[in-house]
mmCIF file of C-alpha atoms in Angstrom:
data_model
loop_
_atom_site.group_PDB
_atom_site.id
_atom_site.type_symbol
_atom_site.label_atom_id
_atom_site.label_comp_id
_atom_site.label_asym_id
_atom_site.label_seq_id
_atom_site.Cartn_x
_atom_site.Cartn_y
_atom_site.Cartn_z
ATOM 1 C CA MET A 433 40.104 -5.297 -24.847
ATOM 2 C CA SER A 434 40.695 -9.025 -24.818
ATOM 3 C CA PHE A 435 38.326 -9.323 -21.820
ATOM 4 C CA VAL A 436 35.482 -7.848 -23.910
ATOM 5 C CA LYS A 437 36.328 -10.155 -26.842
ATOM 6 C CA HIS A 438 36.140 -13.234 -24.604
ATOM 7 C CA HIS A 439 33.112 -12.229 -22.519
ATOM 8 C CA TRP A 440 30.962 -10.122 -24.861
ATOM 9 C CA PHE A 441 28.060 -12.581 -24.830
ATOM 10 C CA GLY A 442 27.960 -12.810 -21.044
ATOM 11 C CA ILE A 443 28.187 -9.040 -20.696
ATOM 12 C CA LEU A 444 25.411 -8.479 -23.246
ATOM 13 C CA SER A 445 23.072 -11.109 -21.816
ATOM 14 C CA GLY A 446 23.747 -9.930 -18.259
ATOM 15 C CA LEU A 447 22.916 -6.381 -19.287
ATOM 16 C CA VAL A 448 19.652 -7.507 -20.925
ATOM 17 C CA VAL A 449 18.654 -9.514 -17.832
ATOM 18 C CA PHE A 450 19.544 -6.572 -15.577
ATOM 19 C CA VAL A 451 17.376 -4.163 -17.614
ATOM 20 C CA PHE A 452 14.407 -6.533 -17.620
ATOM 21 C CA MET A 453 14.745 -7.149 -13.877
ATOM 22 C CA CYS A 454 14.772 -3.383 -13.260
ATOM 23 C CA VAL A 455 11.625 -2.965 -15.374
ATOM 24 C CA PHE A 456 10.012 -5.873 -13.517
ATOM 25 C CA VAL A 457 10.743 -4.321 -10.107
ATOM 26 C CA LEU A 458 9.471 -0.894 -11.206
ATOM 27 C CA VAL A 459 6.224 -2.376 -12.536
ATOM 28 C CA LEU A 460 5.889 -4.399 -9.342
ATOM 29 C CA LEU A 461 6.263 -1.288 -7.153
ATOM 30 C CA SER A 462 3.993 0.975 -9.200
ATOM 31 C CA PRO A 463 0.293 1.520 -8.405
ATOM 32 C CA ARG A 464 -2.190 -0.860 -10.028
ATOM 33 C CA GLN A 465 -5.221 1.439 -10.041
ATOM 34 C CA ASP A 466 -5.454 5.159 -10.581
ATOM 35 C CA ALA A 467 -8.324 7.471 -11.491
ATOM 36 C CA GLN A 468 -6.144 9.241 -14.093
ATOM 37 C CA ASN A 469 -4.745 6.031 -15.684
ATOM 38 C CA ARG A 470 -1.123 7.066 -15.154
ATOM 39 C CA GLY A 471 2.024 4.970 -15.143
ATOM 40 C CA PHE A 472 2.014 1.380 -16.362
ATOM 41 C CA ILE A 473 -1.773 0.997 -16.056
ATOM 42 C CA PRO A 474 -2.561 1.620 -19.775
ATOM 43 C CA CYS A 475 0.151 -0.885 -20.755
ATOM 44 C CA THR A 476 -1.350 -3.524 -18.481
ATOM 45 C CA ARG A 477 -4.853 -2.940 -19.845
ATOM 46 C CA GLU A 478 -3.525 -3.220 -23.393
ATOM 47 C CA LEU A 479 -1.779 -6.479 -22.439
ATOM 48 C CA ALA A 480 -5.017 -7.887 -21.026
ATOM 49 C CA ASP A 481 -6.905 -6.961 -24.222
ATOM 50 C CA ARG A 482 -4.236 -8.542 -26.427
ATOM 51 C CA LEU A 483 -4.220 -11.735 -24.363
ATOM 52 C CA LEU A 484 -8.004 -11.962 -24.582
ATOM 53 C CA ASN A 485 -7.840 -11.474 -28.347
ATOM 54 C CA CYS A 486 -5.346 -14.320 -28.765
ATOM 55 C CA GLY A 487 -8.341 -16.642 -28.892
ATOM 56 C CA GLU A 488 -9.009 -20.045 -27.469
ATOM 57 C CA ASP A 489 -6.140 -21.776 -29.264
ATOM 58 C CA ARG A 490 -3.653 -19.602 -27.294
ATOM 59 C CA LYS A 491 -0.860 -19.805 -29.816
ATOM 60 C CA ILE A 492 2.496 -19.238 -28.209
ATOM 61 C CA SER A 493 3.446 -16.661 -30.821
ATOM 62 C CA CYS A 494 0.411 -14.530 -29.936
ATOM 63 C CA LEU A 495 1.089 -14.763 -26.200
ATOM 64 C CA PHE A 496 4.802 -14.085 -26.608
ATOM 65 C CA GLY A 497 4.088 -11.130 -28.902
ATOM 66 C CA ALA A 498 1.633 -9.623 -26.406
ATOM 67 C CA ILE A 499 4.175 -9.928 -23.601
ATOM 68 C CA LEU A 500 6.915 -8.353 -25.725
ATOM 69 C CA ARG A 501 4.642 -5.439 -26.678
ATOM 70 C CA ASN A 502 3.772 -4.949 -22.998
ATOM 71 C CA THR A 503 7.447 -4.905 -22.015
ATOM 72 C CA TRP A 504 8.194 -2.399 -24.765
ATOM 73 C CA CYS A 505 5.260 -0.238 -23.588
ATOM 74 C CA ASP A 506 6.610 -0.366 -20.008
ATOM 75 C CA MET A 507 10.060 0.688 -21.234
ATOM 76 C CA ARG A 508 8.517 3.604 -23.135
ATOM 77 C CA VAL A 509 6.794 4.767 -19.934
ATOM 78 C CA ILE A 510 10.154 4.701 -18.144
ATOM 79 C CA GLY A 511 11.826 6.521 -21.046
ATOM 80 C CA ARG A 512 9.053 9.128 -21.138
ATOM 81 C CA GLY A 513 9.587 9.771 -17.428
ATOM 82 C CA LEU A 514 13.295 10.244 -17.990
ATOM 83 C CA ALA A 515 12.672 12.597 -20.924
ATOM 84 C CA ASP A 516 10.097 14.634 -18.983
ATOM 85 C CA TRP A 517 12.528 14.937 -16.084
ATOM 86 C CA THR A 518 15.382 16.165 -18.276
ATOM 87 C CA GLN A 519 13.052 18.728 -19.857
ATOM 88 C CA GLY A 520 11.887 19.918 -16.429
ATOM 89 C CA ARG A 521 8.254 18.771 -16.739
ATOM 90 C CA GLN A 522 8.420 16.570 -13.632
ATOM 91 C CA SER A 523 10.422 16.590 -10.415
ATOM 92 C CA ALA A 524 11.992 13.122 -10.665
ATOM 93 C CA PRO A 525 12.511 10.557 -13.453
ATOM 94 C CA TRP A 526 10.124 8.117 -11.744
ATOM 95 C CA SER A 527 7.336 10.598 -10.983
ATOM 96 C CA ASN A 528 5.159 9.381 -13.854
ATOM 97 C CA TYR A 529 5.034 5.744 -12.676
ATOM 98 C CA LEU A 530 5.827 5.796 -8.928
ATOM 99 C CA PHE A 531 3.184 8.088 -7.419
ATOM 100 C CA VAL A 532 0.396 8.213 -4.871
ATOM 101 C CA PRO A 533 -2.651 6.966 -6.771
ATOM 102 C CA GLU A 534 -6.012 8.678 -6.763
ATOM 103 C CA ALA A 535 -8.803 6.411 -5.609
ATOM 104 C CA VAL A 536 -10.963 5.050 -8.378
ATOM 105 C CA ARG A 537 -14.609 5.743 -7.706
ATOM 106 C CA ASP A 538 -16.695 2.629 -8.121
ATOM 107 C CA GLU A 539 -19.854 3.464 -10.076
ATOM 108 C CA THR A 540 -21.684 0.383 -8.787
ATOM 109 C CA PHE A 541 -21.041 1.123 -5.088
ATOM 110 C CA ASP A 542 -24.022 2.781 -3.428
ATOM 111 C CA THR A 543 -22.688 5.063 -0.690
ATOM 112 C CA GLU A 544 -26.157 5.897 0.630
ATOM 113 C CA ALA A 545 -27.009 2.215 1.102
ATOM 114 C CA ALA A 546 -23.683 1.635 2.866
ATOM 115 C CA ALA A 547 -24.318 4.577 5.209
ATOM 116 C CA GLU A 548 -27.819 3.266 5.960
ATOM 117 C CA TYR A 549 -26.430 -0.209 6.688
ATOM 118 C CA LEU A 550 -23.789 1.152 9.056
ATOM 119 C CA LYS A 551 -26.426 3.283 10.786
ATOM 120 C CA ASN A 552 -28.653 0.255 11.429
ATOM 121 C CA ASN A 553 -25.855 -2.234 12.169
ATOM 122 C CA PRO A 554 -22.984 -1.647 14.584
ATOM 123 C CA ALA A 555 -19.440 -1.573 13.365
ATOM 124 C CA PRO A 556 -17.894 -5.080 13.445
ATOM 125 C CA ALA A 557 -14.767 -3.972 15.328
ATOM 126 C CA ALA A 558 -16.770 -2.275 18.078
ATOM 127 C CA GLU A 559 -19.098 -5.262 18.308
ATOM 128 C CA MET A 560 -16.143 -7.639 18.675
ATOM 129 C CA GLN A 561 -14.643 -5.501 21.459
ATOM 130 C CA LYS A 562 -17.977 -5.502 23.252
ATOM 131 C CA LEU A 563 -18.235 -9.297 22.956
ATOM 132 C CA GLN A 564 -14.662 -9.727 24.191
ATOM 133 C CA LYS A 565 -15.385 -7.566 27.240
ATOM 134 C CA LEU A 566 -18.545 -9.565 28.000
ATOM 135 C CA ASN A 567 -16.568 -12.800 27.619
ATOM 136 C CA GLU A 568 -13.946 -11.606 30.113
ATOM 137 C CA GLU A 569 -16.659 -10.618 32.613
ATOM 138 C CA LEU A 570 -18.292 -14.022 32.234
ATOM 139 C CA GLU A 571 -14.963 -15.801 32.788
ATOM 140 C CA ASN A 572 -14.352 -13.725 35.933
ATOM 141 C CA GLU A 573 -17.805 -14.655 37.273
ATOM 142 C CA ILE A 574 -17.213 -18.355 36.593
ATOM 143 C CA ILE A 575 -13.825 -18.239 38.321
ATOM 144 C CA THR A 576 -15.236 -16.547 41.434
ATOM 145 C CA GLU A 577 -18.084 -19.092 41.627
ATOM 146 C CA GLU A 578 -15.721 -22.070 41.349
ATOM 147 C CA VAL A 579 -13.404 -20.957 44.170
ATOM 148 C CA PRO A 580 -14.572 -22.401 47.533
ATOM 149 C CA GLU A 581 -15.597 -19.946 50.243
ATOM 150 C CA ASP A 582 -12.663 -20.795 52.531
ATOM 151 C CA GLU A 583 -10.061 -20.158 49.777
ATOM 152 C CA LYS A 584 -11.369 -16.753 48.668
ATOM 153 C CA PRO A 585 -8.998 -13.889 49.453
ATOM 154 C CA GLN A 586 -10.184 -11.471 52.104
#
């Protein structure tokens, strides 16, 4: 018990740092875009809105408050995953924030125009392979022309 009395501050601050590092790593590993807005994505959007609303003066209290609210939101997502797992609503405690994301469909992207472009223009990778092959053939022709007739292999 005397160890806890002498080192309580170090234990407490180490625990806090450990928890925040775990949250940081989980947010870092989670998907950034998802069609269903799952995981930490709503928290991040809320953070962006709060930071934009801090205004031009960018008071440190506003910025610090927005970051604290975002961290609390991230911790709630983790806690919700743990609660859903214990109640049997999901297969693992991390299933609500570590998942395979669904692709977000871009409304401004015109798939018909892209298909038309690819139909009229060759694929860049295939074109590069074709140019590389032509370059090799040209180098072989130059090498055979530079070798004198008496040194050519027979």
